[in-house]
Amino acid sequence: MSRTVYVNGDYLPEEEAKISIFDRGFLMADGVYEVTSVLGGKLIDFDGHAKRLERSLKELDMAAPVTMDELLAIHRELVAKNAIVDGAVYLQVTRGSAGDRDFAFPDPEKVPSSLVLFTQSKPGMAYDPKVQKGISVISIDDIRWGRRDIKTVQLLYPSMGKMMAKAAGADDAWMVEDGMVTEGTSNNAYIVKGGKIITRALSNDILHGITRAAVLRFAREAQMEVEERSFSIDEAKDADEAFITSASTFVMPVVKIDGAAVGEGKPGRVALRLREIYLDESCKAGI
Ligand code: PMP
């Protein structure tokens, strides 16, 4: 069945949704996005995603196409129209179309930004069977640009990273810069050693994950020790546990790095506990 999607003010069947070939998102990857998960028909951490979107727009001098209240209403309308129980709402804002190709930004007074949203249905996504086995990752060089804190639609290298992982028989890739892990292709990376949760500190080098913020808050509330610092692939291989977080995978155990088993080679206690807390608390707070 065709989805109902949202494009610049209209709710349309996906086949009828149109964006100009001159849209700067298409020509220049001049756009930002957010993915908010839906569990039991509720939006998970909408406020966090809306705040990060505002920040991404501000950092790129891009106008917000609607207010954050309007954005919430559009999310809810799409979840209802598409009868989403579990899944995600994808949202993208681009600098719009000036009717031609030009490197210079168009005047935002004359060229409004484009806003597109669509849903993805993933029934039972909180019960992903991969959690029981854990996932494997490979390490790859991080050759992305220097503003990874802005959630832009420049996802070519992360896509290539996922393909490199697939070719190596692994599930995903962790990116490494100056000998230290930055993050996963579409997630934040963590290790656990002696009960301590270690993850890279926030900077322009990584995306400030909304799931990361929630998971670290829950970990601290549960009296778990958290250290925000960089770690290497060697340190990760030698850790007791490893895991990733993102809005679509929540907390997912990592059991193998570059072919080497992490800890006992099975999902760790800390990762599984954090996943449980995260899902419980986020579902309760869903809107
Ligand atoms: N890092 C990168 C590079 C990502 O693409 C994502 C997913 N958007 C994350 C981290 C995790 O962010 P979040 O928890 O907000 O989904």
XYZ file of C-alpha atoms and ligand atoms in Angstrom:
303
model
C 0.000 0.000 0.000
C 1.257 3.464 -0.867
C 2.367 5.704 1.974
C 1.061 9.159 2.631
C 4.036 11.514 2.689
C 4.429 15.213 3.418
C 5.962 17.697 0.961
C 5.972 21.446 1.548
C 2.563 21.753 3.155
C 0.775 18.882 1.404
C -0.049 15.317 2.438
C 0.143 13.191 -0.715
C 0.394 9.587 -1.888
C 4.137 8.884 -2.271
C 3.787 8.488 -6.074
C 2.538 12.078 -6.367
C 5.159 13.747 -4.143
C 7.528 15.939 -6.130
C 10.666 18.022 -5.501
C 12.433 20.145 -8.139
C 15.533 18.785 -9.893
C 17.095 22.141 -8.898
C 16.544 21.480 -5.208
C 19.870 22.053 -3.434
C 19.383 18.900 -1.419
C 19.513 16.969 -4.693
C 22.290 19.000 -6.365
C 24.550 19.856 -3.412
C 23.534 17.691 -0.441
C 22.571 21.091 1.022
C 20.149 19.685 3.541
C 19.730 18.295 7.021
C 17.595 15.493 8.380
C 16.287 13.726 11.467
C 14.932 10.255 12.123
C 12.543 9.866 15.047
C 11.475 6.385 16.023
C 7.907 5.405 16.789
C 7.081 2.730 19.357
C 3.496 1.789 20.162
C 2.321 4.733 18.024
C 4.320 7.242 20.128
C 7.222 9.430 19.014
C 10.409 8.670 20.935
C 12.429 11.689 22.098
C 10.788 14.109 19.654
C 12.063 17.116 21.629
C 15.677 15.973 21.339
C 15.372 15.522 17.569
C 13.582 18.872 17.142
C 16.298 20.676 19.135
C 19.103 19.049 17.140
C 17.294 19.984 13.906
C 17.112 23.627 15.029
C 20.824 23.533 15.783
C 21.711 21.928 12.410
C 19.661 24.603 10.602
C 21.285 27.406 12.580
C 24.822 26.127 11.936
C 24.094 26.171 8.180
C 22.169 29.482 8.121
C 19.144 27.625 6.798
C 15.642 28.872 7.548
C 13.302 26.612 9.512
C 10.368 25.906 7.174
C 7.833 25.510 10.028
C 7.820 25.952 13.797
C 8.761 22.993 16.001
C 5.110 22.789 17.171
C 3.964 22.526 13.562
C 6.635 19.893 12.978
C 5.286 17.819 15.860
C 1.777 18.097 14.412
C 3.036 16.906 10.993
C 4.855 13.941 12.619
C 1.685 12.959 14.457
C -0.499 13.363 11.379
C 1.807 11.127 9.316
C 1.952 8.467 12.055
C -1.864 8.479 12.148
C -2.416 8.590 8.361
C -0.027 5.659 7.847
C -1.216 3.747 10.942
C 2.383 3.393 12.181
C 2.666 1.361 15.377
C 6.424 0.742 15.332
C 8.773 2.398 12.866
C 10.224 5.803 12.135
C 9.479 9.248 10.790
C 12.160 10.584 8.435
C 12.343 14.349 7.996
C 14.505 16.385 5.631
C 14.939 20.127 5.221
C 16.918 21.481 2.282
C 17.810 24.994 1.184
C 15.191 24.684 -1.539
C 15.326 25.417 -5.240
C 16.399 28.726 -6.805
C 15.436 27.369 -10.234
C 19.026 26.844 -11.402
C 22.387 25.526 -10.228
C 24.583 28.004 -8.359
C 27.069 27.467 -5.522
C 25.994 30.646 -3.699
C 23.153 30.250 -1.224
C 19.904 31.785 -2.535
C 18.259 34.606 -0.579
C 16.074 32.834 2.017
C 13.484 35.621 1.657
C 13.006 34.600 -1.979
C 13.675 30.876 -1.863
C 11.937 28.945 0.898
C 13.535 25.796 2.249
C 11.972 22.463 1.296
C 10.443 20.171 3.883
C 9.817 16.492 3.263
C 8.675 13.825 5.716
C 7.794 10.160 5.298
C 7.215 7.193 7.558
C 8.748 3.709 7.660
C 6.801 0.858 9.229
C 8.894 -1.657 11.211
C 6.537 -3.830 13.255
C 8.172 -5.239 16.392
C 11.340 -3.170 15.877
C 12.062 -3.156 19.636
C 12.425 -6.950 19.495
C 15.138 -7.143 16.837
C 16.498 -10.733 16.965
C 20.013 -9.309 16.305
C 20.097 -8.164 19.935
C 20.372 -11.770 21.142
C 23.442 -12.456 18.984
C 25.015 -9.029 18.810
C 26.510 -7.500 15.666
C 29.998 -7.482 14.138
C 31.842 -4.371 12.995
C 34.951 -3.656 10.954
C 37.141 -0.573 11.306
C 37.514 1.855 8.409
C 39.203 5.243 7.994
C 37.018 8.209 8.810
C 37.360 10.427 5.745
C 34.209 12.530 6.278
C 34.157 16.337 6.461
C 34.903 18.234 9.684
C 31.345 19.158 10.776
C 29.956 15.767 11.684
C 27.991 17.417 14.503
C 25.610 18.785 11.839
C 23.196 16.114 10.662
C 23.493 16.715 6.918
C 22.244 14.458 4.130
C 25.829 13.894 2.934
C 25.616 10.164 3.583
C 27.747 8.819 0.761
C 30.694 7.778 2.911
C 28.508 6.159 5.595
C 26.795 4.234 2.759
C 30.200 3.178 1.426
C 31.178 2.132 4.958
C 28.104 -0.102 5.208
C 29.011 -1.640 1.833
C 32.613 -2.236 2.995
C 31.216 -3.967 6.083
C 28.892 -6.080 3.954
C 31.744 -7.082 1.625
C 33.760 -8.150 4.700
C 30.818 -10.229 6.025
C 30.235 -7.804 8.926
C 27.139 -5.881 10.001
C 28.558 -2.370 10.229
C 31.715 -0.264 10.422
C 33.337 1.915 13.076
C 35.276 4.851 11.717
C 38.766 5.688 12.928
C 40.624 9.002 12.788
C 44.112 9.643 14.206
C 44.048 6.153 15.715
C 40.822 6.725 17.649
C 37.262 5.582 16.949
C 34.983 8.466 16.046
C 31.613 6.693 15.660
C 29.730 4.064 13.676
C 28.481 4.771 10.135
C 25.042 5.671 11.540
C 25.442 5.289 15.314
C 27.573 6.228 18.306
C 30.196 3.730 19.550
C 30.881 2.562 23.121
C 33.008 0.084 25.032
C 32.683 -1.183 28.593
C 35.724 -2.001 30.712
C 35.617 -2.954 34.388
C 31.967 -1.802 34.524
C 32.833 1.642 33.134
C 31.032 2.868 29.998
C 33.448 4.657 27.671
C 32.377 6.750 24.662
C 33.974 9.563 22.706
C 33.294 13.077 24.060
C 31.088 15.463 22.064
C 32.829 17.711 19.541
C 32.547 18.536 15.819
C 34.036 15.070 15.139
C 30.837 13.138 15.838
C 27.088 13.465 15.656
C 25.616 14.346 19.024
C 23.337 11.329 19.202
C 19.950 11.854 20.799
C 20.008 8.210 21.918
C 23.538 8.753 23.276
C 22.335 11.635 25.462
C 19.427 9.575 26.831
C 21.477 6.403 27.387
C 24.250 8.261 29.234
C 21.663 10.004 31.398
C 19.995 6.687 32.270
C 23.388 5.063 32.931
C 24.355 7.833 35.366
C 20.957 7.668 37.047
C 21.504 3.914 37.534
C 24.875 4.717 39.231
C 26.892 3.301 36.316
C 30.238 4.960 35.718
C 30.565 6.879 32.444
C 33.787 8.224 30.923
C 33.550 10.453 27.858
C 36.882 10.007 26.077
C 38.294 8.564 22.862
C 39.352 4.918 22.541
C 41.269 2.945 19.904
C 40.259 -0.231 18.067
C 42.889 -2.149 20.094
C 41.357 -0.933 23.355
C 37.893 -1.862 22.042
C 39.040 -5.388 21.141
C 40.353 -5.737 24.678
C 37.156 -4.408 26.310
C 34.629 -6.496 28.242
C 31.779 -5.321 26.033
C 30.996 -3.020 23.137
C 27.772 -1.539 21.789
C 26.243 1.126 19.571
C 23.300 3.490 19.996
C 20.994 5.198 17.510
C 17.340 6.155 17.204
C 16.701 3.118 15.003
C 18.765 0.441 16.812
C 18.367 1.850 20.380
C 21.214 0.018 22.177
C 22.735 -2.822 20.127
C 25.537 -5.069 21.443
C 28.703 -5.387 19.333
C 30.382 -8.789 19.765
C 33.107 -8.759 17.124
C 35.530 -6.068 15.947
C 37.687 -6.739 12.864
C 37.054 -10.466 13.354
C 38.133 -10.526 17.029
C 35.597 -11.451 19.709
C 34.890 -8.723 22.282
C 34.828 -10.167 25.815
C 33.082 -13.521 25.661
C 31.863 -12.863 22.125
C 28.255 -12.475 23.181
C 26.048 -9.508 24.112
C 27.215 -7.948 27.355
C 25.291 -7.421 30.558
C 25.719 -3.631 30.597
C 24.557 -3.213 26.983
C 21.496 -5.402 27.516
C 20.596 -3.613 30.746
C 20.959 -0.190 29.096
C 18.771 -1.322 26.209
C 16.085 -2.434 28.634
C 16.195 0.830 30.608
C 16.268 2.922 27.426
C 13.251 1.161 25.897
C 11.261 1.260 29.150
C 11.942 4.921 29.880
C 11.614 6.152 26.298
C 8.314 4.372 25.748
C 6.980 5.887 28.974
C 8.074 9.368 27.844
C 6.893 8.929 24.212
C 4.431 11.517 22.894
N 26.276 9.050 14.472
C 25.920 9.073 13.174
C 26.949 9.313 12.146
C 24.569 8.871 12.812
O 24.197 8.909 11.515
C 23.624 8.592 13.834
C 22.184 8.307 13.473
N 21.522 9.407 13.023
C 24.047 8.577 15.166
C 25.387 8.812 15.446
C 23.077 8.338 16.296
O 22.258 9.445 16.505
P 20.796 9.299 17.119
O 20.956 8.572 18.415
O 20.329 10.677 17.289
O 20.005 8.487 16.119
